GROMACS .gro file of N, CA, C and O in nm:
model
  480
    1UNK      N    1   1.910   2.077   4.823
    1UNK     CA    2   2.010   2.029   4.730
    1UNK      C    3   1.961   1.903   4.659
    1UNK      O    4   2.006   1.877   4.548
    2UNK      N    5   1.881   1.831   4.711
    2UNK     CA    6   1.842   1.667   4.671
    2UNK      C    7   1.760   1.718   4.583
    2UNK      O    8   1.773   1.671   4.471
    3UNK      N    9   1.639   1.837   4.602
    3UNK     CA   10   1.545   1.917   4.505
    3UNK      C   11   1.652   1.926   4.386
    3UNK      O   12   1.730   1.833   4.363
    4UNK      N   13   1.651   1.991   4.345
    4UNK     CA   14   1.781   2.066   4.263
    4UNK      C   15   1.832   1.940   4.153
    4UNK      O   16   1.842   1.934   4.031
    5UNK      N   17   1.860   1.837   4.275
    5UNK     CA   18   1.960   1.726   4.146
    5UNK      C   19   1.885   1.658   4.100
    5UNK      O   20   1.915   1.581   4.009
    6UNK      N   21   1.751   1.667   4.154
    6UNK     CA   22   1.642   1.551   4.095
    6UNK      C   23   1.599   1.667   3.955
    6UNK      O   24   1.614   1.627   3.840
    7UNK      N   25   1.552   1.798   3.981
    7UNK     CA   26   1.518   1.846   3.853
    7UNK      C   27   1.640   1.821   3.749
    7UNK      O   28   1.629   1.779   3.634
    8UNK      N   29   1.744   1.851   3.810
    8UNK     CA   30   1.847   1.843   3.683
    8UNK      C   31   1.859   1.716   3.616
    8UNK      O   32   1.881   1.706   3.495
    9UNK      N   33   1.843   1.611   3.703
    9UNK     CA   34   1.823   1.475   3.625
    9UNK      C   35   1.700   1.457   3.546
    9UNK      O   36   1.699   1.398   3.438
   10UNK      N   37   1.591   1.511   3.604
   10UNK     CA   38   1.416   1.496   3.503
   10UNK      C   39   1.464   1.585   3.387
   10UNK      O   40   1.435   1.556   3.270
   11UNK      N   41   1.539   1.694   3.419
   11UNK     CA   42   1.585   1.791   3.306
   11UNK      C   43   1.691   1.758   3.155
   11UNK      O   44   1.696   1.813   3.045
   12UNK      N   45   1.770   1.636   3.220
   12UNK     CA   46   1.832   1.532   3.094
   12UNK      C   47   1.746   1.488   3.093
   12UNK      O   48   1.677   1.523   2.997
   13UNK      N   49   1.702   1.415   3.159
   13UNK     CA   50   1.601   1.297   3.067
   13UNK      C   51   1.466   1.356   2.954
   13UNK      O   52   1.420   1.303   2.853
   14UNK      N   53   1.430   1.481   3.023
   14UNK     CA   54   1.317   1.474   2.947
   14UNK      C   55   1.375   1.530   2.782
   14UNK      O   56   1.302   1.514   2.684
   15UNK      N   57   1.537   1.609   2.766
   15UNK     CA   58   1.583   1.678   2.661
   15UNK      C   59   1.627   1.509   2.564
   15UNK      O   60   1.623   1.477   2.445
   16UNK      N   61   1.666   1.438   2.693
   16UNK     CA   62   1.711   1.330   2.562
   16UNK      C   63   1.599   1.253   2.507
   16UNK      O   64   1.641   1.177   2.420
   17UNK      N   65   1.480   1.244   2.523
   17UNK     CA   66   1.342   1.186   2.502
   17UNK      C   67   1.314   1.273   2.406
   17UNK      O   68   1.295   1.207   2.305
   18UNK      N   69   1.293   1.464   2.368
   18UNK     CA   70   1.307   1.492   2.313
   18UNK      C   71   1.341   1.478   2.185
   18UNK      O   72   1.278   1.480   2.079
   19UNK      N   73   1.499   1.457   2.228
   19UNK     CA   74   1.581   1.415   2.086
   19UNK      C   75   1.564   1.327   2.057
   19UNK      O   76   1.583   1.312   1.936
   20UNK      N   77   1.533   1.241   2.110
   20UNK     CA   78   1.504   1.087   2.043
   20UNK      C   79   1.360   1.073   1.983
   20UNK      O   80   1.339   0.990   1.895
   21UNK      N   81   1.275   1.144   2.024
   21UNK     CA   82   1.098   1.166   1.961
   21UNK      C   83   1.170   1.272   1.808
   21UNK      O   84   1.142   1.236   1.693
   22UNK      N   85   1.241   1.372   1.829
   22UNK     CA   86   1.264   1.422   1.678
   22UNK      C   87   1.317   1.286   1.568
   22UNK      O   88   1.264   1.243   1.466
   23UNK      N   89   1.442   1.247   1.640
   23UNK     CA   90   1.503   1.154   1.550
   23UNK      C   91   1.395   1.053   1.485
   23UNK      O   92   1.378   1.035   1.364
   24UNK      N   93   1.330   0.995   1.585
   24UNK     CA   94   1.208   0.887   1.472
   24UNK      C   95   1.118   0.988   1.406
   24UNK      O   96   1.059   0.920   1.321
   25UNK      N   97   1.074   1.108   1.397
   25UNK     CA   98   1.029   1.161   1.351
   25UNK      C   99   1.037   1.230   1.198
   25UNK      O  100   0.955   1.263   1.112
   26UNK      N  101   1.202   1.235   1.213
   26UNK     CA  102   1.242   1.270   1.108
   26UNK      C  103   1.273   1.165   0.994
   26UNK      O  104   1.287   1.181   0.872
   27UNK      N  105   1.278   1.043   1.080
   27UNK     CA  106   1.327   0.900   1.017
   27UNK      C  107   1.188   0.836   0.933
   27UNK      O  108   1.184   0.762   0.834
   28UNK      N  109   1.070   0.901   1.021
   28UNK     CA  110   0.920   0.788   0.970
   28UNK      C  111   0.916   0.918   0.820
   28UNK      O  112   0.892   0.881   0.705
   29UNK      N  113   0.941   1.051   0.855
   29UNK     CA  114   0.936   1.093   0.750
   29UNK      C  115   1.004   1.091   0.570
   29UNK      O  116   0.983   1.143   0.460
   30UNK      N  117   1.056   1.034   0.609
   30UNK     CA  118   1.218   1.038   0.545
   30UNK      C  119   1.168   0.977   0.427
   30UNK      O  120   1.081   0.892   0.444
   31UNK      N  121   1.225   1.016   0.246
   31UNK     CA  122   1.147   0.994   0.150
   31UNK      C  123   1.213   0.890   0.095
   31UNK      O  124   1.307   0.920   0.021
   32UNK      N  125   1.195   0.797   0.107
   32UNK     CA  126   1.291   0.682   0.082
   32UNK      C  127   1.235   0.587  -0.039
   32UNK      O  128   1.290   0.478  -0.056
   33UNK      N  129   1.147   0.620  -0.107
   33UNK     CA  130   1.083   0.578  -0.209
   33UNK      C  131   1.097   0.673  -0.363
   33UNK      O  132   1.128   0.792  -0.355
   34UNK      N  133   1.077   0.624  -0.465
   34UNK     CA  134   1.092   0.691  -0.573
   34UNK      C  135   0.936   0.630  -0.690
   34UNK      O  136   0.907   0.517  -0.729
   35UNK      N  137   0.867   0.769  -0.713
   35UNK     CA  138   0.781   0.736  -0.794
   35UNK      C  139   0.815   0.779  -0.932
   35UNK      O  140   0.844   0.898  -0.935
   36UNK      N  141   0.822   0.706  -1.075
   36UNK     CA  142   0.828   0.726  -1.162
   36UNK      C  143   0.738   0.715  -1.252
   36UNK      O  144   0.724   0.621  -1.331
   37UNK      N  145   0.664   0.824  -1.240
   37UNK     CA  146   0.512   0.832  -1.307
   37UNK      C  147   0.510   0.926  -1.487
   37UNK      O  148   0.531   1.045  -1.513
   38UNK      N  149   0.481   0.822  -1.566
   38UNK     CA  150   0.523   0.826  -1.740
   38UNK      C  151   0.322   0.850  -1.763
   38UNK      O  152   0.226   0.777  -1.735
   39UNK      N  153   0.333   0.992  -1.830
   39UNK     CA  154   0.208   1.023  -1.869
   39UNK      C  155   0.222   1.046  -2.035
   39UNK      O  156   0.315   1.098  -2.098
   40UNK      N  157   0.091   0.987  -2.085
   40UNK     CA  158   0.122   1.012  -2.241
   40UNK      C  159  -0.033   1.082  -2.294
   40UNK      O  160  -0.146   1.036  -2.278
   41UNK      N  161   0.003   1.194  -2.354
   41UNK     CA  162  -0.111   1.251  -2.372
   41UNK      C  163  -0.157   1.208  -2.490
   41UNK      O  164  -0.114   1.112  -2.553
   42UNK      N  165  -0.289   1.315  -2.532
   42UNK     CA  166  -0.362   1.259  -2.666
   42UNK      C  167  -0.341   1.326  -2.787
   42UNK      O  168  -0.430   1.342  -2.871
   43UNK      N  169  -0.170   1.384  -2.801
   43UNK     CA  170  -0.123   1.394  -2.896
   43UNK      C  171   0.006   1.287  -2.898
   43UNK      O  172   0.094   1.309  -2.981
   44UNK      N  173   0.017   1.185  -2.817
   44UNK     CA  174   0.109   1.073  -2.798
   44UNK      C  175   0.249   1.145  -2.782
   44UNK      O  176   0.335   1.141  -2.870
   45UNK      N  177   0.259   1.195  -2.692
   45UNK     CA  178   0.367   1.276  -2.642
   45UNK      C  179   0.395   1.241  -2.501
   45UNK      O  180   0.303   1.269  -2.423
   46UNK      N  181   0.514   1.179  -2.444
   46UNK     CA  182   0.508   1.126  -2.296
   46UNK      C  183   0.615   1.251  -2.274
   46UNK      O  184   0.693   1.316  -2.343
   47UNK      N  185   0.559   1.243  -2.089
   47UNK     CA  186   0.591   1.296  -1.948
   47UNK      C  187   0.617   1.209  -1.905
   47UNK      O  188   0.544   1.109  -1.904
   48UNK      N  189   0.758   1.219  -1.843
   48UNK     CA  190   0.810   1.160  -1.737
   48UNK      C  191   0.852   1.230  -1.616
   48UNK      O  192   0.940   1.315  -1.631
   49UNK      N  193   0.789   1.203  -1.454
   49UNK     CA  194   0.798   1.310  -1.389
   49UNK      C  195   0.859   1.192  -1.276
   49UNK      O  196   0.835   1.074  -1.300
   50UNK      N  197   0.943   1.232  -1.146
   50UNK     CA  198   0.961   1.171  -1.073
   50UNK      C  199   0.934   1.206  -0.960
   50UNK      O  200   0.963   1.324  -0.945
   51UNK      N  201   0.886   1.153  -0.857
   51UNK     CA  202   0.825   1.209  -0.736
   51UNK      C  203   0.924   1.134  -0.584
   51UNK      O  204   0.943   1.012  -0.583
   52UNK      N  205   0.964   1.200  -0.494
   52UNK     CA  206   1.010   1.091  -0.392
   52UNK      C  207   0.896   1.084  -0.298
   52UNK      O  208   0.816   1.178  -0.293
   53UNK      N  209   0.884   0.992  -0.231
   53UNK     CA  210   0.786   0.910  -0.145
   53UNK      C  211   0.812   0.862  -0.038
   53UNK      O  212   0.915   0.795  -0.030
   54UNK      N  213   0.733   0.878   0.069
   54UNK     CA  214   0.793   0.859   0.218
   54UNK      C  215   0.699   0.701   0.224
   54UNK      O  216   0.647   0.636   0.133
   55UNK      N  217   0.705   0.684   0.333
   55UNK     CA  218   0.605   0.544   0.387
   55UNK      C  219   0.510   0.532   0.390
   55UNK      O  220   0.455   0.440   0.329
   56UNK      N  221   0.415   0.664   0.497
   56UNK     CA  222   0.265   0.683   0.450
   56UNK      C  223   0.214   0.637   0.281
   56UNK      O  224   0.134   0.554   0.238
   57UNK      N  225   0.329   0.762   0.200
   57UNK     CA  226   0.215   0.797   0.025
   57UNK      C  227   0.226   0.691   0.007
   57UNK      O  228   0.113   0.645  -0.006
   58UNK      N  229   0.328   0.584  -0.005
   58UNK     CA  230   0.358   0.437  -0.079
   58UNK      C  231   0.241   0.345  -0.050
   58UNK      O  232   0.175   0.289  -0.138
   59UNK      N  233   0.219   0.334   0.092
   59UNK     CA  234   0.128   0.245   0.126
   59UNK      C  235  -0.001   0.275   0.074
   59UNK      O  236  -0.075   0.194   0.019
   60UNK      N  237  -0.033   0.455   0.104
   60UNK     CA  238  -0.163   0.485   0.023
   60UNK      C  239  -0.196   0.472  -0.093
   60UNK      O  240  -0.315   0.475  -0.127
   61UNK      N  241  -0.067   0.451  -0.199
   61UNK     CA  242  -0.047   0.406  -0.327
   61UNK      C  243  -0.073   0.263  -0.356
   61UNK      O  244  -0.143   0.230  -0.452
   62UNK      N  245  -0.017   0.175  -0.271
   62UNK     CA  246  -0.043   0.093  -0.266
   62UNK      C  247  -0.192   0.028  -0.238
   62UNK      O  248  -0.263  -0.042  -0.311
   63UNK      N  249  -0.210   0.070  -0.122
   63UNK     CA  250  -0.381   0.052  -0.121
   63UNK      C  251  -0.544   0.108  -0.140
   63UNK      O  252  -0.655   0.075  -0.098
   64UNK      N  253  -0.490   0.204  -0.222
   64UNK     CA  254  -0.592   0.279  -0.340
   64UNK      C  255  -0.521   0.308  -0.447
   64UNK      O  256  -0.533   0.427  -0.473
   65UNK      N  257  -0.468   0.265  -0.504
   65UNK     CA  258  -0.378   0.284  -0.640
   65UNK      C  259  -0.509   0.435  -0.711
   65UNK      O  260  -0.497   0.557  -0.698
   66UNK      N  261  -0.610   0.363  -0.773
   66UNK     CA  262  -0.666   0.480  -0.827
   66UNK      C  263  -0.704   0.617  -0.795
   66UNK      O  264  -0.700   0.720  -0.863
   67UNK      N  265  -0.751   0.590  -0.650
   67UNK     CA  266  -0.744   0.731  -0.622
   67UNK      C  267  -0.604   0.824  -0.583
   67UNK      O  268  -0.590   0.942  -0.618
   68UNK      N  269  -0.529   0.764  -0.523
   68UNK     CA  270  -0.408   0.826  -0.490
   68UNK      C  271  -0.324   0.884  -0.572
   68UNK      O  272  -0.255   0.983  -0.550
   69UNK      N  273  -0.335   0.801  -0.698
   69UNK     CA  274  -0.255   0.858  -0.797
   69UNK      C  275  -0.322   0.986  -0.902
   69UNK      O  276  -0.289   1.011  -1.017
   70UNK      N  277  -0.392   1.032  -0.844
   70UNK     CA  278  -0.472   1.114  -0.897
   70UNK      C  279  -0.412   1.272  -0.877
   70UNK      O  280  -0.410   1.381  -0.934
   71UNK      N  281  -0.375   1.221  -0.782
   71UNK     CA  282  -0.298   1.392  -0.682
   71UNK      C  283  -0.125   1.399  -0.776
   71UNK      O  284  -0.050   1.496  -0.771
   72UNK      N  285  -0.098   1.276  -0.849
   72UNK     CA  286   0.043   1.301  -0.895
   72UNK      C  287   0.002   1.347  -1.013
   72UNK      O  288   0.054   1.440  -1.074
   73UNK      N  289  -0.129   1.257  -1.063
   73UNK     CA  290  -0.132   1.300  -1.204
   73UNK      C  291  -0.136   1.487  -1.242
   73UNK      O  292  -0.067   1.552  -1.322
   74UNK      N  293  -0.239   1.527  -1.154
   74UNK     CA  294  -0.238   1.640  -1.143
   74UNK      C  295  -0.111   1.771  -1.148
   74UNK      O  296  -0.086   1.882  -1.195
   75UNK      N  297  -0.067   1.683  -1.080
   75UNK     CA  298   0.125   1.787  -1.074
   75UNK      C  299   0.214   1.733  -1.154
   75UNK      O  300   0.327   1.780  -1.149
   76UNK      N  301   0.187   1.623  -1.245
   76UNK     CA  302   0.260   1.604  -1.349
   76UNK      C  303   0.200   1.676  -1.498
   76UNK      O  304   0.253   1.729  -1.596
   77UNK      N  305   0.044   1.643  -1.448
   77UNK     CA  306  -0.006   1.764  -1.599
   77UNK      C  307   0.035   1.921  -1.583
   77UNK      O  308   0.077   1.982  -1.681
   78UNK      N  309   0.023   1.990  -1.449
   78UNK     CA  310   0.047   2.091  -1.416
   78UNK      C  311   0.210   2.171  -1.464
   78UNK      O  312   0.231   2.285  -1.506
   79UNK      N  313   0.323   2.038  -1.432
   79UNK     CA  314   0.428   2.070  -1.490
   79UNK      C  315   0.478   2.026  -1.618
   79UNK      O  316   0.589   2.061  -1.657
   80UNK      N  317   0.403   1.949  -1.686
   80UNK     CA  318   0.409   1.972  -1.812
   80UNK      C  319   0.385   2.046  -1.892
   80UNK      O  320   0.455   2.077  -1.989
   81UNK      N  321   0.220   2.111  -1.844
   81UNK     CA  322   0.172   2.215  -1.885
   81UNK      C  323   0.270   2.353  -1.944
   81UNK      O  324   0.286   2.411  -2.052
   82UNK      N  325   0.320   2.364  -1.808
   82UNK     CA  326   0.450   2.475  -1.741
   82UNK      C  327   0.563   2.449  -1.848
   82UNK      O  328   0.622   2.548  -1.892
   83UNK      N  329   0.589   2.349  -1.883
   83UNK     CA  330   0.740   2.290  -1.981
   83UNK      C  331   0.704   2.291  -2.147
   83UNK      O  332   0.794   2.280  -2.230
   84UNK      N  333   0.589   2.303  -2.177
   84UNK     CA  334   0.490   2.336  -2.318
   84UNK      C  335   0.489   2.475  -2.335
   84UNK      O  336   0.525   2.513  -2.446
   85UNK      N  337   0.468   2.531  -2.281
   85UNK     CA  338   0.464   2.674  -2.267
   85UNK      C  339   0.285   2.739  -2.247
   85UNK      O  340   0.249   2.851  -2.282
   86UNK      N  341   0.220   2.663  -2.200
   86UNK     CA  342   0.094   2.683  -2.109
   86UNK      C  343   0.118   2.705  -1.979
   86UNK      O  344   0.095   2.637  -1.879
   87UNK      N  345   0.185   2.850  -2.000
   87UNK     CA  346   0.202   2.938  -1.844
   87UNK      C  347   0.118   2.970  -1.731
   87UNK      O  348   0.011   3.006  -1.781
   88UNK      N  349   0.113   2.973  -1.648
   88UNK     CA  350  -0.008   3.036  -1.553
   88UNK      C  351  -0.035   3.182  -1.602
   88UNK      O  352  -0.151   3.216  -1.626
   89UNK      N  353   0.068   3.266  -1.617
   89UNK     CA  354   0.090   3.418  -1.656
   89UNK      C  355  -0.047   3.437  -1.754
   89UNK      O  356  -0.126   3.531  -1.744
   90UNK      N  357  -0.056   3.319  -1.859
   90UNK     CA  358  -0.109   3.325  -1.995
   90UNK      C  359  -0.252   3.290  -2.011
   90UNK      O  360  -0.331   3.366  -2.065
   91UNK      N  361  -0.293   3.140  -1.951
   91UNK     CA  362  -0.378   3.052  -1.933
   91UNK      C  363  -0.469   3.053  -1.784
   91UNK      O  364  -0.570   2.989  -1.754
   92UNK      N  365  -0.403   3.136  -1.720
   92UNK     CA  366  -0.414   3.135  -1.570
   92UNK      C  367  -0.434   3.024  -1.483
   92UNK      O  368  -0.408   2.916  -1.536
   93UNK      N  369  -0.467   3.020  -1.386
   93UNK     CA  370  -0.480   2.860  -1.239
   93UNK      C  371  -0.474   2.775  -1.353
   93UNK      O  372  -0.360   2.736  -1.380
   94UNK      N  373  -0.545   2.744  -1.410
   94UNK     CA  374  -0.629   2.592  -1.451
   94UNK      C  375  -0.521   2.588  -1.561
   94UNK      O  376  -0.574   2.519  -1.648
   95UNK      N  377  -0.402   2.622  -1.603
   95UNK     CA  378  -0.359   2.581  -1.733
   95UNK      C  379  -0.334   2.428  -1.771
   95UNK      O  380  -0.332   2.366  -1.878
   96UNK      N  381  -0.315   2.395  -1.643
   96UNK     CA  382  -0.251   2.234  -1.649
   96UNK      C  383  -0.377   2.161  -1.730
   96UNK      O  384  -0.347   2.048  -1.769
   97UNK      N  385  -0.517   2.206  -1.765
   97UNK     CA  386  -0.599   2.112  -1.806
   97UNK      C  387  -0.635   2.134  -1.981
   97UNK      O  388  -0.723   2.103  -2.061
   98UNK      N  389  -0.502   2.210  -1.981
   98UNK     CA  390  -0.506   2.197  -2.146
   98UNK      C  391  -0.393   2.083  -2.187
   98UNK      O  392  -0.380   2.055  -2.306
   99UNK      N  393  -0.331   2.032  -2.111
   99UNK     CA  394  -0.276   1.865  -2.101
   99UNK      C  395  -0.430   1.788  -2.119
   99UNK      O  396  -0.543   1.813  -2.078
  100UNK      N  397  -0.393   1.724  -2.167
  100UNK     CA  398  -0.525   1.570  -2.207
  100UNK      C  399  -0.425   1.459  -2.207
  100UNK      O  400  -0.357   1.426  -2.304
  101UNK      N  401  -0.421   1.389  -2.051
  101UNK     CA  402  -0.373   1.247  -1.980
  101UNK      C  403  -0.475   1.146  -2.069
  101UNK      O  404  -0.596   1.152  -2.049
  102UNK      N  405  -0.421   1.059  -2.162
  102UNK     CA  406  -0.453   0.962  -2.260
  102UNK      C  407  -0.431   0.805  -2.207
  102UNK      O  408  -0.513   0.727  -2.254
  103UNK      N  409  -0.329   0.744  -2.113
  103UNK     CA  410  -0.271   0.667  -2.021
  103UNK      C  411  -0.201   0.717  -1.993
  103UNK      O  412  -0.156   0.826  -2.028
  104UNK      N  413  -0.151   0.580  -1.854
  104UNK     CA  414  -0.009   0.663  -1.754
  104UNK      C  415   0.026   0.515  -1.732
  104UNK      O  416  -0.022   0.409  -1.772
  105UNK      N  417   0.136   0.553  -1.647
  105UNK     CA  418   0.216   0.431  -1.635
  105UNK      C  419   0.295   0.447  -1.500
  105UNK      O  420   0.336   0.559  -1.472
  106UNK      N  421   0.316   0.353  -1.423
  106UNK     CA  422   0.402   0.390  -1.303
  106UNK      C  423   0.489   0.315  -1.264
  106UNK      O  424   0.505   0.218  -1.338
  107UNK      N  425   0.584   0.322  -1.136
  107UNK     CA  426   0.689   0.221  -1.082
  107UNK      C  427   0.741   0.328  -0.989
  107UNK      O  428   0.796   0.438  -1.001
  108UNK      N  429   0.685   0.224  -0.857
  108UNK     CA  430   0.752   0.283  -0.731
  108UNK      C  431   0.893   0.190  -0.716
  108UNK      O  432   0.895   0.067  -0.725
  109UNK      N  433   0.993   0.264  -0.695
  109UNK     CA  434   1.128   0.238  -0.650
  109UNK      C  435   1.175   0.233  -0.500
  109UNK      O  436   1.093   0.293  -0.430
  110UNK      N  437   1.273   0.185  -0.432
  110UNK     CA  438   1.329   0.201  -0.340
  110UNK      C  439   1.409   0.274  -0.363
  110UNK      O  440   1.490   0.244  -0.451
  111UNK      N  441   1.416   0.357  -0.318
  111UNK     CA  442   1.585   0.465  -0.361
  111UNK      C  443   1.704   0.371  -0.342
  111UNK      O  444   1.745   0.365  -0.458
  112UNK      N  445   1.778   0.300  -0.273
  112UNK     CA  446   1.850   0.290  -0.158
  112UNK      C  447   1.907   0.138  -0.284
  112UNK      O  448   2.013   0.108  -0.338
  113UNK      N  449   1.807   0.095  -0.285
  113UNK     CA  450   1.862  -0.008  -0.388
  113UNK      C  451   1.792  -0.029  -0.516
  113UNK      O  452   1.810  -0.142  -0.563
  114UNK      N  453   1.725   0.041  -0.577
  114UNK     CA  454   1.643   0.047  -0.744
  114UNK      C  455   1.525  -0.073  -0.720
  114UNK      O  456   1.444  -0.106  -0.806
  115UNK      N  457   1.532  -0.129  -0.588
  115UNK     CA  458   1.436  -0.288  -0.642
  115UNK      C  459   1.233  -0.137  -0.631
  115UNK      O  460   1.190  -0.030  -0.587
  116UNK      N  461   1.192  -0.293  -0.734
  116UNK     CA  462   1.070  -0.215  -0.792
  116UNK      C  463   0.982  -0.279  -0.685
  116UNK      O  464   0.962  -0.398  -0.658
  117UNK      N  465   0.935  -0.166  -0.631
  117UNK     CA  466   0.777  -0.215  -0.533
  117UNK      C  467   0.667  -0.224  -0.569
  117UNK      O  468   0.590  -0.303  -0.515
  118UNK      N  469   0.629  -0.142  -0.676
  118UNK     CA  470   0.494  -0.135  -0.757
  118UNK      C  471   0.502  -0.067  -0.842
  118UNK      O  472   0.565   0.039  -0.844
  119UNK      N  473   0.417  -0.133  -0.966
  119UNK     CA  474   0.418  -0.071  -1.058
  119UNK      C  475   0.237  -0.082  -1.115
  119UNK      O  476   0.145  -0.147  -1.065
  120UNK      N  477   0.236  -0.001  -1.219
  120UNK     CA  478   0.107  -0.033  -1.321
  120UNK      C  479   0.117   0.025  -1.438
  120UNK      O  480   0.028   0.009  -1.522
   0.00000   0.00000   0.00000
């Protein structure tokens, strides 16, 4: 019987450890940032695309600005591409590189309260 109540007690504890390893898990993930990334091509035509951002991308944004932002630019030419009418159907994979990115412009947000964390 003493067997028995000890598993059932290791048996809460280890479900509420569980739940509590999901909960920060879901929390470190959590997109609590806002990227507002303004692309202007080389017919002077701007994209404005918005991206949300967890903790990791921000910081990686933050401390490689140039390379990091490379992966947004990409999915902002890609869906512009898409909003021009340079379809995949038409142009196939690669359509997004009939966009020509001329400058860009950025500003990371806090969701939660608008204050600006970074910009360029």
């Amino acid at each position: 019987m003493l067997k028995s109540k000890h598993f059932l007690q290791l048996g809460i504890l280890l479900t509420v450890v569980a739940i509590l390893l999901a909960i920060v898990t879901v929390e470190a993930r959590s997109k609590d940032f806002l990227l507002e990334l303004t692309v202007t091509t080389d017919k002077q035509e701007e994209f404005t695309q918005y991206i949300e951002l967890d903790d990791k991308e921000l910081r990686n944004l933050r401390n490689d600005p140039s390379n990091e932002i490379k992966e947004y630019l990409v999915e902002a030419r890609r869906k512009y591409a898409d909003e021009i009418g340079y379809r995949k159907e038409i142009y196939g994979a690669e359509n997004y590189k009939m966009v020509v990115i001329a400058s860009y412009r950025y500003i990371v947000k806090e969701k939660s309260s608008g204050r600006v964390l970074l910009s360029k």
